[in-house]
Amino acid sequence: MVSRVESAAATRRALLGAAAELLDEGGPEAVTLREVGARAGVSRGAPYRHFADKENLLIAVGAQAWAGLGERTGELRTDAELPVAAKLRGALLALIEIGRTQPHLYKVMFSNPPGDPAALARAAQHSQTEFLAIVAALVGEEAARRYGALLISSANGIAGLEVSGQLADEKWGGVTAEDLVDTLVDMVARD
């Protein structure tokens, strides 16, 4: 028999999944607690038992994405078979991939919700800690934060250019996001 706690956890997962789907399909405007509940196949009141409002639901979706990215970055960091530069490349491309495939989610992840502006920054901490550990292995502890900020802001810009279609413009000579990440990693690895 399923316990009440297990049932509540399953409902929350279903609601988060439904919200993520709606976000992917139509952006934040498409996400309503009512539509999330309908998509998840639960009662109308169920979403309100888990999330106070849409903002809290979107924060939870963004936090879940940060947790997944943190897990992926941690797997890269602890992979003994990969050279450090390959770990860094993989971590940057994992972030860009979210921007590439789920641009609405990506925007949510980097947002500052009005009710709790630091919520998603807190959710990103584990991912950032894992990322900075990879960077530190390449450039040392002292320089890791400076290079980490440079690399993340560059990856963010690359993702934005790619999603907007501007990266494909012929003025850039047919460069891809992967090409730019390789250039970044090479520059940092040589410094």
XYZ file of C-alpha atoms in Angstrom:
191
model
C 0.000 0.000 0.000
C 1.229 3.499 -0.899
C 1.718 5.789 2.067
C 0.327 9.306 2.180
C 3.865 10.712 1.974
C 4.697 8.600 -1.095
C 1.429 9.636 -2.709
C 2.110 13.324 -2.020
C 5.625 12.976 -3.425
C 4.282 11.273 -6.550
C 1.693 14.020 -7.002
C 4.347 16.711 -6.614
C 6.558 14.993 -9.219
C 3.592 14.758 -11.610
C 2.785 18.434 -11.086
C 6.395 19.481 -11.691
C 6.536 17.343 -14.819
C 3.298 18.820 -16.135
C 4.483 22.355 -15.367
C 7.794 21.718 -17.152
C 5.930 20.425 -20.218
C 3.625 23.433 -20.301
C 6.593 25.761 -19.860
C 8.381 24.109 -22.783
C 5.280 24.317 -24.958
C 4.234 27.895 -24.327
C 6.454 29.704 -21.868
C 5.489 30.942 -18.408
C 2.160 32.269 -19.702
C 1.061 28.688 -20.483
C 1.670 27.563 -16.914
C -1.354 27.905 -14.666
C -2.032 25.848 -11.579
C -5.336 24.743 -13.064
C -3.763 23.605 -16.347
C -0.889 21.915 -14.508
C -3.383 19.962 -12.401
C -5.371 18.950 -15.472
C -2.215 17.871 -17.326
C -1.047 15.885 -14.291
C -4.447 14.222 -13.958
C -5.074 15.322 -10.377
C -7.903 17.186 -8.708
C -8.259 20.940 -9.177
C -7.158 21.586 -5.610
C -4.087 19.329 -5.691
C -1.659 21.918 -7.136
C -2.612 24.388 -4.406
C -1.697 21.871 -1.713
C 1.846 21.764 -3.093
C 2.442 25.290 -4.393
C 1.123 28.560 -3.010
C 0.964 30.117 -6.464
C 2.351 30.022 -9.991
C 5.558 31.764 -8.949
C 6.319 29.080 -6.372
C 5.569 26.388 -8.942
C 7.945 27.960 -11.474
C 10.604 28.318 -8.775
C 10.247 24.598 -8.065
C 10.557 23.776 -11.785
C 13.682 25.950 -12.040
C 15.134 24.451 -8.857
C 14.559 20.959 -10.230
C 16.425 21.926 -13.402
C 19.326 23.311 -11.367
C 19.419 20.086 -9.341
C 19.599 18.045 -12.537
C 22.362 20.242 -13.917
C 24.224 19.951 -10.607
C 23.948 16.183 -10.749
C 25.238 16.105 -14.333
C 28.104 18.469 -13.501
C 28.976 16.365 -10.443
C 29.087 13.235 -12.604
C 31.466 14.989 -14.975
C 33.629 16.248 -12.101
C 34.039 12.776 -10.594
C 34.611 10.931 -13.885
C 38.188 9.720 -13.477
C 38.427 8.832 -17.167
C 37.856 12.378 -18.451
C 40.588 14.999 -18.679
C 39.728 18.195 -16.820
C 39.298 20.186 -20.032
C 36.734 17.631 -21.263
C 34.885 17.915 -17.951
C 34.740 21.685 -18.349
C 33.563 21.380 -21.944
C 30.851 18.924 -20.894
C 29.657 21.154 -18.063
C 29.408 24.212 -20.316
C 27.625 22.275 -23.037
C 25.182 20.795 -20.497
C 24.138 24.331 -19.579
C 23.938 25.436 -23.209
C 21.865 22.345 -24.031
C 19.154 23.488 -21.633
C 19.083 26.875 -23.341
C 19.037 25.172 -26.720
C 16.280 22.638 -26.033
C 14.271 24.330 -23.285
C 14.672 28.091 -23.701
C 11.721 28.975 -21.455
C 13.080 26.790 -18.657
C 16.513 28.334 -19.159
C 15.043 31.819 -18.671
C 13.257 30.677 -15.522
C 16.491 29.209 -14.147
C 18.236 32.574 -14.482
C 15.326 34.668 -13.251
C 14.844 36.503 -9.959
C 11.242 35.823 -8.928
C 9.682 38.902 -7.289
C 8.437 37.037 -4.212
C 11.819 35.437 -3.515
C 14.493 36.958 -5.779
C 17.243 34.703 -4.420
C 15.320 31.396 -4.663
C 16.831 30.234 -7.921
C 20.287 31.502 -7.005
C 20.058 29.281 -3.909
C 18.893 26.396 -6.078
C 21.896 26.909 -8.375
C 24.469 26.679 -5.566
C 25.162 22.943 -5.858
C 25.558 23.162 -9.625
C 27.863 26.151 -9.264
C 29.944 24.440 -6.580
C 30.448 21.422 -8.843
C 31.274 23.685 -11.783
C 33.768 25.741 -9.780
C 35.478 22.534 -8.639
C 36.046 21.613 -12.289
C 37.336 25.106 -13.066
C 39.608 25.045 -9.998
C 41.126 21.763 -11.156
C 42.149 23.562 -14.335
C 43.181 27.030 -13.108
C 43.599 26.663 -9.333
C 41.402 27.675 -6.409
C 42.460 31.307 -6.391
C 41.436 31.988 -9.998
C 38.426 29.622 -10.130
C 35.729 32.184 -9.334
C 36.990 34.730 -11.857
C 37.302 32.144 -14.618
C 34.050 30.481 -13.560
C 32.141 33.751 -13.909
C 33.759 34.382 -17.295
C 32.900 30.887 -18.513
C 29.288 30.885 -17.264
C 28.583 34.348 -18.645
C 30.117 33.301 -21.968
C 28.043 30.102 -22.065
C 24.958 32.147 -21.260
C 25.730 34.478 -24.150
C 26.383 31.565 -26.489
C 23.059 29.990 -25.533
C 21.265 33.295 -26.099
C 22.851 33.817 -29.516
C 22.014 30.283 -30.555
C 18.391 30.367 -29.371
C 17.792 33.723 -31.069
C 19.237 32.386 -34.318
C 21.949 35.041 -34.359
C 24.791 32.551 -33.950
C 23.844 31.035 -37.327
C 24.324 34.423 -39.035
C 26.999 34.231 -41.737
C 28.881 37.124 -40.146
C 30.172 34.630 -37.541
C 31.522 32.338 -40.260
C 29.459 29.252 -39.477
C 30.677 28.897 -35.914
C 28.682 26.623 -33.609
C 28.103 26.690 -29.874
C 30.413 23.701 -29.593
C 33.144 25.563 -31.517
C 32.871 28.521 -29.153
C 32.962 26.300 -26.071
C 36.078 24.587 -27.436
C 37.690 28.012 -27.902
C 36.799 29.042 -24.360
C 38.140 25.834 -22.854
C 41.345 26.077 -24.904
C 41.878 29.677 -23.784
C 41.361 28.837 -20.119
C 43.443 25.663 -20.278
C 46.381 27.567 -21.803
C 46.313 30.463 -19.347
